[in-house]
Short mmCIF file of N, CA and C and ligand atoms in Angstrom, two decimals:
data_model
loop_
_atom_site.label_atom_id
_atom_site.label_comp_id
_atom_site.label_asym_id
_atom_site.label_seq_id
_atom_site.Cartn_x
_atom_site.Cartn_y
_atom_site.Cartn_z
N UNK A 159 -58.86 -28.76 16.51
CA UNK A 159 -58.76 -30.16 16.30
C UNK A 159 -59.92 -30.89 16.58
N UNK A 160 -60.25 -31.84 15.58
CA UNK A 160 -61.46 -32.64 15.71
C UNK A 160 -61.08 -34.00 16.13
N UNK A 161 -61.28 -34.42 17.53
CA UNK A 161 -60.71 -35.54 18.09
C UNK A 161 -61.97 -36.57 18.07
N UNK A 162 -61.83 -37.77 17.38
CA UNK A 162 -62.89 -38.79 17.32
C UNK A 162 -63.29 -39.14 18.84
N UNK A 163 -64.59 -39.37 18.99
CA UNK A 163 -65.16 -39.72 20.39
C UNK A 163 -64.68 -41.08 20.77
N UNK A 164 -64.94 -41.49 21.95
CA UNK A 164 -64.61 -42.74 22.59
C UNK A 164 -63.14 -43.07 22.52
N UNK A 165 -62.31 -42.12 22.52
CA UNK A 165 -60.79 -42.31 22.62
C UNK A 165 -60.40 -42.43 24.08
N UNK A 166 -59.60 -43.37 24.44
CA UNK A 166 -59.02 -43.26 25.81
C UNK A 166 -58.10 -42.05 25.90
N UNK A 167 -57.64 -41.71 27.12
CA UNK A 167 -56.78 -40.55 27.25
C UNK A 167 -55.35 -40.78 26.53
N UNK A 168 -54.94 -42.13 26.63
CA UNK A 168 -53.58 -42.51 26.09
C UNK A 168 -53.71 -42.40 24.57
N UNK A 169 -54.78 -42.98 24.08
CA UNK A 169 -55.08 -42.96 22.65
C UNK A 169 -55.18 -41.66 22.10
N UNK A 170 -55.76 -40.70 22.82
CA UNK A 170 -55.97 -39.35 22.50
C UNK A 170 -54.56 -38.61 22.42
N UNK A 171 -53.73 -38.85 23.42
CA UNK A 171 -52.45 -38.17 23.39
C UNK A 171 -51.74 -38.67 22.24
N UNK A 172 -51.62 -40.13 21.96
CA UNK A 172 -50.95 -40.70 20.87
C UNK A 172 -51.35 -39.93 19.50
N UNK A 173 -52.65 -39.84 19.41
CA UNK A 173 -53.31 -39.24 18.21
C UNK A 173 -52.80 -37.79 17.99
N UNK A 174 -52.90 -37.07 19.11
CA UNK A 174 -52.31 -35.59 19.04
C UNK A 174 -50.88 -35.53 18.68
N UNK A 175 -50.10 -36.54 19.13
CA UNK A 175 -48.70 -36.56 18.78
C UNK A 175 -48.50 -36.72 17.30
N UNK A 176 -49.36 -37.68 16.85
CA UNK A 176 -49.27 -37.99 15.35
C UNK A 176 -49.54 -36.68 14.55
N UNK A 177 -50.74 -36.05 14.96
CA UNK A 177 -50.98 -34.81 14.21
C UNK A 177 -49.77 -33.73 14.29
N UNK A 178 -49.28 -33.68 15.43
CA UNK A 178 -48.36 -32.69 15.55
C UNK A 178 -47.12 -32.90 14.81
N UNK A 179 -46.71 -34.23 14.57
CA UNK A 179 -45.66 -34.76 13.69
C UNK A 179 -46.04 -34.26 12.38
N UNK A 180 -47.24 -34.53 12.06
CA UNK A 180 -47.56 -34.17 10.57
C UNK A 180 -47.54 -32.76 10.24
N UNK A 181 -47.89 -31.96 11.24
CA UNK A 181 -47.88 -30.47 11.05
C UNK A 181 -46.44 -30.08 11.02
N UNK A 182 -45.51 -30.80 11.73
CA UNK A 182 -44.08 -30.31 11.79
C UNK A 182 -43.41 -30.73 10.36
N UNK A 183 -43.91 -31.98 9.88
CA UNK A 183 -43.44 -32.26 8.59
C UNK A 183 -43.85 -31.36 7.44
N UNK A 184 -45.10 -30.85 7.61
CA UNK A 184 -45.53 -29.99 6.44
C UNK A 184 -44.72 -28.68 6.73
N UNK A 185 -44.50 -28.19 7.91
CA UNK A 185 -43.79 -27.03 8.16
C UNK A 185 -42.37 -27.05 7.64
N UNK A 186 -41.77 -28.17 7.53
CA UNK A 186 -40.35 -28.37 7.14
C UNK A 186 -40.43 -28.33 5.64
N UNK A 187 -41.54 -28.64 5.00
CA UNK A 187 -41.50 -28.68 3.41
C UNK A 187 -42.00 -27.26 3.04
N UNK A 188 -42.31 -26.25 3.89
CA UNK A 188 -42.74 -24.95 3.44
C UNK A 188 -41.71 -24.42 2.36
N UNK A 189 -42.25 -23.85 1.35
CA UNK A 189 -41.37 -23.23 0.26
C UNK A 189 -40.43 -22.32 0.87
N UNK A 190 -39.15 -22.37 0.56
CA UNK A 190 -38.18 -21.29 0.97
C UNK A 190 -38.40 -20.02 0.05
N UNK A 191 -38.30 -18.78 0.66
CA UNK A 191 -38.21 -17.69 -0.26
C UNK A 191 -36.98 -17.48 -0.68
N UNK A 192 -36.69 -16.42 -1.69
CA UNK A 192 -35.40 -16.48 -2.42
C UNK A 192 -34.26 -16.17 -1.48
N UNK A 193 -34.47 -15.38 -0.45
CA UNK A 193 -33.36 -15.10 0.57
C UNK A 193 -33.01 -16.25 1.38
N UNK A 194 -34.01 -17.07 1.70
CA UNK A 194 -33.71 -18.46 2.34
C UNK A 194 -33.04 -19.28 1.44
N UNK A 195 -33.50 -19.27 0.25
CA UNK A 195 -32.71 -20.16 -0.79
C UNK A 195 -31.25 -19.83 -0.85
N UNK A 196 -30.90 -18.54 -0.95
CA UNK A 196 -29.56 -18.02 -1.09
C UNK A 196 -28.77 -18.44 0.31
N UNK A 197 -29.48 -18.47 1.39
CA UNK A 197 -28.78 -18.73 2.68
C UNK A 197 -28.54 -20.20 2.71
N UNK A 198 -29.55 -21.07 2.21
CA UNK A 198 -29.26 -22.59 2.15
C UNK A 198 -28.10 -22.89 1.15
N UNK A 199 -28.10 -22.13 0.07
CA UNK A 199 -26.99 -22.35 -0.93
C UNK A 199 -25.57 -22.02 -0.23
N UNK A 200 -25.58 -21.12 0.57
CA UNK A 200 -24.24 -20.64 1.37
C UNK A 200 -23.97 -21.78 2.28
N UNK A 201 -24.98 -22.25 2.97
CA UNK A 201 -24.72 -23.45 4.05
C UNK A 201 -24.16 -24.70 3.20
N UNK A 202 -24.82 -24.97 2.13
CA UNK A 202 -24.45 -26.21 1.47
C UNK A 202 -22.99 -26.03 0.85
N UNK A 203 -22.74 -24.75 0.39
CA UNK A 203 -21.33 -24.50 -0.24
C UNK A 203 -20.32 -24.80 0.97
N UNK A 204 -20.64 -24.20 2.09
CA UNK A 204 -19.85 -24.49 3.22
C UNK A 204 -19.57 -25.83 3.54
N UNK A 205 -20.75 -26.62 3.63
CA UNK A 205 -20.63 -27.99 4.06
C UNK A 205 -19.99 -28.98 3.08
N UNK A 206 -20.18 -28.71 1.73
CA UNK A 206 -19.74 -29.81 0.80
C UNK A 206 -18.68 -29.35 -0.10
N UNK A 207 -18.45 -27.98 -0.32
CA UNK A 207 -17.28 -27.41 -1.22
C UNK A 207 -16.45 -26.46 -0.55
N UNK A 208 -16.38 -26.69 0.81
CA UNK A 208 -15.28 -25.67 1.51
C UNK A 208 -15.70 -24.32 1.33
N UNK A 209 -16.95 -23.95 1.03
CA UNK A 209 -17.31 -22.62 0.81
C UNK A 209 -16.81 -21.93 -0.47
N UNK A 210 -16.14 -22.74 -1.37
CA UNK A 210 -15.61 -22.21 -2.50
C UNK A 210 -16.65 -21.66 -3.68
N UNK A 211 -17.76 -22.38 -3.66
CA UNK A 211 -18.71 -21.86 -4.63
C UNK A 211 -19.58 -20.60 -3.82
N UNK A 212 -19.41 -19.57 -4.55
CA UNK A 212 -20.01 -18.37 -3.96
C UNK A 212 -20.94 -17.67 -4.83
N UNK A 213 -22.27 -18.05 -4.92
CA UNK A 213 -23.17 -17.40 -5.89
C UNK A 213 -23.49 -16.05 -5.52
N UNK A 214 -23.63 -15.15 -6.50
CA UNK A 214 -24.16 -13.91 -6.28
C UNK A 214 -25.53 -13.80 -6.12
N UNK A 215 -26.35 -14.61 -6.87
CA UNK A 215 -27.79 -14.58 -6.61
C UNK A 215 -28.22 -16.02 -6.77
N UNK A 216 -29.26 -16.37 -5.97
CA UNK A 216 -29.94 -17.60 -6.09
C UNK A 216 -31.48 -17.40 -5.92
N UNK A 217 -32.20 -17.89 -7.01
CA UNK A 217 -33.62 -17.53 -6.83
C UNK A 217 -34.50 -18.56 -7.66
N UNK A 218 -35.70 -18.57 -7.33
CA UNK A 218 -36.67 -19.43 -7.99
C UNK A 218 -37.10 -18.81 -9.34
N UNK A 219 -37.34 -19.57 -10.30
CA UNK A 219 -37.96 -18.98 -11.69
C UNK A 219 -39.05 -19.95 -12.11
N UNK A 220 -40.03 -19.37 -12.78
CA UNK A 220 -41.14 -20.19 -13.22
C UNK A 220 -41.11 -20.39 -14.69
N UNK A 221 -40.06 -19.92 -15.36
CA UNK A 221 -39.95 -20.21 -16.85
C UNK A 221 -39.03 -21.30 -17.28
N UNK A 222 -38.77 -22.12 -16.41
CA UNK A 222 -37.80 -23.18 -16.58
C UNK A 222 -38.63 -24.55 -16.40
N UNK A 223 -38.96 -25.12 -17.46
CA UNK A 223 -39.87 -26.35 -17.28
C UNK A 223 -39.07 -27.56 -17.74
N UNK A 224 -38.01 -27.48 -18.43
CA UNK A 224 -37.31 -28.72 -18.90
C UNK A 224 -36.09 -28.82 -18.06
N UNK A 225 -35.58 -27.87 -17.31
CA UNK A 225 -34.44 -28.14 -16.41
C UNK A 225 -34.83 -27.76 -14.93
N UNK A 226 -34.16 -28.51 -14.06
CA UNK A 226 -34.53 -28.28 -12.75
C UNK A 226 -33.76 -27.07 -12.19
N UNK A 227 -32.59 -26.84 -12.68
CA UNK A 227 -31.94 -25.65 -12.22
C UNK A 227 -30.88 -25.24 -13.42
N UNK A 228 -30.31 -23.97 -13.16
CA UNK A 228 -29.39 -23.66 -14.16
C UNK A 228 -28.49 -22.55 -13.46
N UNK A 229 -27.36 -22.47 -14.07
CA UNK A 229 -26.52 -21.19 -13.56
C UNK A 229 -25.75 -20.63 -14.61
N UNK A 230 -25.32 -19.30 -14.44
CA UNK A 230 -24.48 -18.52 -15.26
C UNK A 230 -23.19 -18.16 -14.47
N UNK A 231 -22.19 -19.00 -14.65
CA UNK A 231 -20.85 -18.82 -13.85
C UNK A 231 -20.35 -17.38 -13.82
N UNK A 232 -20.47 -16.87 -15.09
CA UNK A 232 -20.00 -15.46 -15.32
C UNK A 232 -20.54 -14.34 -14.44
N UNK A 233 -21.87 -14.69 -13.99
CA UNK A 233 -22.53 -13.74 -13.24
C UNK A 233 -22.75 -14.31 -11.69
N UNK A 234 -22.36 -15.57 -11.64
CA UNK A 234 -22.48 -16.16 -10.25
C UNK A 234 -24.00 -16.33 -9.99
N UNK A 235 -24.92 -16.56 -10.96
CA UNK A 235 -26.30 -16.58 -10.70
C UNK A 235 -26.80 -18.04 -10.82
N UNK A 236 -27.70 -18.36 -9.90
CA UNK A 236 -28.26 -19.74 -9.87
C UNK A 236 -29.83 -19.59 -9.81
N UNK A 237 -30.46 -20.31 -10.83
CA UNK A 237 -31.89 -20.35 -10.83
C UNK A 237 -32.43 -21.70 -10.56
N UNK A 238 -33.45 -21.91 -9.69
CA UNK A 238 -34.15 -23.13 -9.54
C UNK A 238 -35.46 -23.16 -10.13
N UNK A 239 -35.93 -24.19 -10.76
CA UNK A 239 -37.14 -24.26 -11.31
C UNK A 239 -38.24 -24.28 -10.20
N UNK A 240 -39.37 -23.64 -10.28
CA UNK A 240 -40.44 -23.67 -9.25
C UNK A 240 -41.09 -24.98 -9.22
N UNK A 241 -40.85 -25.98 -10.04
CA UNK A 241 -41.35 -27.19 -9.95
C UNK A 241 -40.75 -28.09 -8.90
N UNK A 242 -39.64 -27.61 -8.41
CA UNK A 242 -39.04 -28.28 -7.28
C UNK A 242 -39.67 -28.01 -6.12
N UNK A 243 -40.50 -26.95 -5.98
CA UNK A 243 -41.26 -26.52 -4.74
C UNK A 243 -42.16 -27.62 -4.31
N UNK A 244 -42.08 -27.91 -3.01
CA UNK A 244 -42.88 -29.10 -2.50
C UNK A 244 -42.21 -30.48 -2.57
N UNK A 245 -41.08 -30.37 -3.45
CA UNK A 245 -40.30 -31.75 -3.29
C UNK A 245 -39.62 -31.92 -2.08
N UNK A 246 -39.08 -33.15 -1.71
CA UNK A 246 -38.29 -33.22 -0.49
C UNK A 246 -37.01 -32.34 -0.39
N UNK A 247 -36.68 -31.99 0.81
CA UNK A 247 -35.60 -31.09 0.95
C UNK A 247 -34.18 -31.62 0.33
N UNK A 248 -34.05 -32.98 0.44
CA UNK A 248 -32.81 -33.42 -0.05
C UNK A 248 -32.75 -33.20 -1.55
N UNK A 249 -33.83 -33.20 -2.27
CA UNK A 249 -33.92 -33.15 -3.66
C UNK A 249 -33.67 -31.63 -4.04
N UNK A 250 -34.11 -30.68 -3.25
CA UNK A 250 -33.85 -29.31 -3.66
C UNK A 250 -32.26 -29.05 -3.34
N UNK A 251 -31.87 -29.60 -2.20
CA UNK A 251 -30.41 -29.46 -1.84
C UNK A 251 -29.64 -30.11 -2.97
N UNK A 252 -29.95 -31.16 -3.52
CA UNK A 252 -29.08 -31.84 -4.60
C UNK A 252 -29.01 -30.79 -5.72
N UNK A 253 -30.10 -30.31 -6.17
CA UNK A 253 -30.18 -29.24 -7.41
C UNK A 253 -29.36 -28.07 -6.93
N UNK A 254 -29.40 -27.60 -5.67
CA UNK A 254 -28.55 -26.46 -5.36
C UNK A 254 -27.12 -26.85 -5.41
N UNK A 255 -26.85 -28.06 -4.82
CA UNK A 255 -25.34 -28.39 -4.94
C UNK A 255 -24.93 -28.69 -6.43
N UNK A 256 -25.74 -29.13 -7.18
CA UNK A 256 -25.38 -29.34 -8.57
C UNK A 256 -24.96 -27.99 -9.26
N UNK A 257 -26.02 -26.98 -9.07
CA UNK A 257 -25.64 -25.69 -9.63
C UNK A 257 -24.43 -25.08 -9.11
N UNK A 258 -24.20 -25.24 -7.68
CA UNK A 258 -23.02 -24.70 -7.01
C UNK A 258 -21.84 -25.28 -7.59
N UNK A 259 -21.84 -26.58 -7.90
CA UNK A 259 -20.70 -27.36 -8.40
C UNK A 259 -20.23 -26.83 -9.67
N UNK A 260 -21.37 -26.35 -10.55
CA UNK A 260 -21.10 -25.68 -11.86
C UNK A 260 -20.38 -24.36 -11.81
N UNK A 261 -20.51 -23.63 -10.58
CA UNK A 261 -19.67 -22.50 -10.44
C UNK A 261 -18.28 -22.81 -10.22
N UNK A 262 -17.90 -24.11 -10.04
CA UNK A 262 -16.49 -24.54 -9.86
C UNK A 262 -16.04 -25.24 -11.09
N UNK A 263 -16.96 -26.11 -11.57
CA UNK A 263 -16.53 -26.95 -12.80
C UNK A 263 -17.72 -26.96 -13.83
N UNK A 264 -17.40 -26.38 -15.05
CA UNK A 264 -18.43 -26.32 -16.14
C UNK A 264 -18.56 -27.75 -16.69
N UNK A 265 -19.86 -28.00 -17.15
CA UNK A 265 -20.11 -29.40 -17.96
C UNK A 265 -20.24 -30.43 -17.02
N UNK A 266 -20.42 -31.60 -17.60
CA UNK A 266 -20.68 -32.67 -16.61
C UNK A 266 -19.71 -33.87 -16.77
N UNK A 267 -18.43 -33.47 -16.89
CA UNK A 267 -17.32 -34.27 -17.00
C UNK A 267 -17.10 -35.25 -15.65
N UNK A 268 -16.05 -36.08 -15.57
CA UNK A 268 -15.74 -36.77 -14.36
C UNK A 268 -15.42 -35.91 -13.20
N UNK A 269 -14.71 -34.85 -13.34
CA UNK A 269 -14.28 -33.88 -12.37
C UNK A 269 -15.64 -33.25 -11.73
N UNK A 270 -16.56 -33.01 -12.50
CA UNK A 270 -17.89 -32.43 -12.01
C UNK A 270 -18.58 -33.47 -11.03
N UNK A 271 -18.73 -34.73 -11.55
CA UNK A 271 -19.35 -35.78 -10.61
C UNK A 271 -18.61 -36.09 -9.42
N UNK A 272 -17.27 -36.08 -9.66
CA UNK A 272 -16.45 -36.26 -8.42
C UNK A 272 -16.65 -35.29 -7.37
N UNK A 273 -16.70 -33.88 -7.83
CA UNK A 273 -17.08 -33.06 -6.82
C UNK A 273 -18.34 -33.14 -6.17
N UNK A 274 -19.44 -33.64 -6.96
CA UNK A 274 -20.70 -33.80 -6.42
C UNK A 274 -20.81 -35.00 -5.54
N UNK A 275 -19.88 -35.90 -5.53
CA UNK A 275 -20.00 -36.94 -4.61
C UNK A 275 -19.91 -36.54 -3.24
N UNK A 276 -19.43 -35.18 -3.05
CA UNK A 276 -19.40 -34.75 -1.53
C UNK A 276 -20.92 -34.72 -1.03
N UNK A 277 -21.91 -34.40 -1.87
CA UNK A 277 -23.16 -34.47 -1.42
C UNK A 277 -23.71 -35.94 -1.22
N UNK A 278 -24.08 -36.40 -0.05
CA UNK A 278 -24.28 -37.89 0.06
C UNK A 278 -25.41 -38.43 -0.53
N UNK A 279 -26.43 -37.52 -0.87
CA UNK A 279 -27.66 -38.01 -1.44
C UNK A 279 -27.94 -37.75 -2.98
N UNK A 280 -26.79 -37.63 -3.63
CA UNK A 280 -26.84 -37.32 -5.14
C UNK A 280 -27.54 -38.43 -5.82
N UNK A 281 -27.23 -39.74 -5.62
CA UNK A 281 -27.74 -40.78 -6.30
C UNK A 281 -29.30 -40.73 -6.07
N UNK A 282 -29.63 -40.74 -4.89
CA UNK A 282 -31.13 -40.87 -4.50
C UNK A 282 -31.85 -39.75 -5.07
N UNK A 283 -31.29 -38.37 -5.11
CA UNK A 283 -32.04 -37.23 -5.55
C UNK A 283 -32.21 -37.50 -7.09
N UNK A 284 -31.23 -38.02 -7.78
CA UNK A 284 -31.26 -38.05 -9.17
C UNK A 284 -32.38 -39.04 -9.44
N UNK A 285 -32.37 -40.24 -8.76
CA UNK A 285 -33.44 -41.15 -8.93
C UNK A 285 -34.82 -40.63 -8.78
N UNK A 286 -34.99 -39.78 -7.72
CA UNK A 286 -36.34 -39.22 -7.41
C UNK A 286 -36.69 -38.30 -8.64
N UNK A 287 -35.76 -37.38 -9.12
CA UNK A 287 -36.09 -36.59 -10.18
C UNK A 287 -36.34 -37.44 -11.59
N UNK A 288 -35.57 -38.53 -11.75
CA UNK A 288 -35.90 -39.35 -12.96
C UNK A 288 -37.35 -39.91 -12.85
N UNK A 289 -37.57 -40.36 -11.59
CA UNK A 289 -38.96 -40.82 -11.44
C UNK A 289 -40.01 -39.93 -11.59
N UNK A 290 -39.88 -38.50 -11.31
CA UNK A 290 -40.82 -37.51 -11.65
C UNK A 290 -41.09 -37.32 -13.12
N UNK A 291 -39.88 -37.37 -13.90
CA UNK A 291 -39.99 -37.15 -15.26
C UNK A 291 -40.66 -38.27 -15.95
N UNK A 292 -40.29 -39.60 -15.49
CA UNK A 292 -41.07 -40.72 -16.01
C UNK A 292 -42.48 -40.67 -15.76
N UNK A 293 -42.81 -40.43 -14.66
CA UNK A 293 -44.33 -40.29 -14.20
C UNK A 293 -44.99 -39.33 -15.16
N UNK A 294 -44.35 -38.23 -15.32
CA UNK A 294 -45.05 -37.22 -16.20
C UNK A 294 -45.27 -37.60 -17.75
N UNK A 295 -44.39 -38.58 -18.06
CA UNK A 295 -44.55 -39.14 -19.52
C UNK A 295 -45.60 -40.22 -19.55
N UNK A 296 -46.18 -40.57 -18.42
CA UNK A 296 -47.32 -41.51 -18.45
C UNK A 296 -48.62 -40.93 -18.00
N UNK A 297 -49.13 -39.93 -18.83
CA UNK A 297 -50.14 -39.04 -18.48
C UNK A 297 -51.49 -39.84 -18.09
N UNK A 298 -51.61 -41.15 -18.58
CA UNK A 298 -52.91 -41.95 -18.31
C UNK A 298 -52.89 -42.64 -17.12
N UNK A 299 -51.81 -42.64 -16.37
CA UNK A 299 -51.89 -43.39 -15.01
C UNK A 299 -52.65 -42.48 -14.14
N UNK A 300 -53.41 -43.11 -13.19
CA UNK A 300 -54.16 -42.39 -12.08
C UNK A 300 -53.00 -41.66 -11.15
N UNK A 301 -53.30 -40.42 -11.15
CA UNK A 301 -52.43 -39.60 -10.15
C UNK A 301 -51.40 -38.75 -10.90
N UNK A 302 -51.16 -39.26 -12.17
CA UNK A 302 -49.97 -38.49 -12.78
C UNK A 302 -50.70 -37.18 -13.32
N UNK A 303 -49.79 -36.15 -13.42
CA UNK A 303 -50.30 -34.76 -13.75
C UNK A 303 -50.58 -34.75 -15.17
N UNK A 304 -51.55 -34.06 -15.73
CA UNK A 304 -51.68 -33.84 -17.05
C UNK A 304 -50.73 -32.96 -17.62
N UNK A 305 -50.01 -33.34 -18.75
CA UNK A 305 -49.04 -32.44 -19.27
C UNK A 305 -49.65 -31.38 -20.04
ZN1 LIG B 92 -25.45 -29.62 -14.68
#
């Protein structure tokens, strides 16, 4: 670590703590691999759906650019777009919960959304994803990704 000169010991300690917090935050945002993703789905199912949603497979895919996630209930398979990688955990968890809920209720009717209300950050995560989509439609703003 490069520590700026002329820091008091207390300042230095505070600065080191800030850096350690940053590293910890980066670590928690590390991309899950497919088996960790499956484990996470199992945990979310237990937490919010009494373990009733039991996917056979959960994995990342790179060929899904218009949808964040998809599932095939007959196969019990869930796929998440690699575009979610690097997004906050609660957003990835929301998409997992969304697809898990589809294993129990097809379509997006009232029953589906009632089920998803169990996940407390549904509204916030949907807002985040809508913001991402909106930002991508404004390619000339600084910082927006070129489409
Ligand atoms: Zn859906």
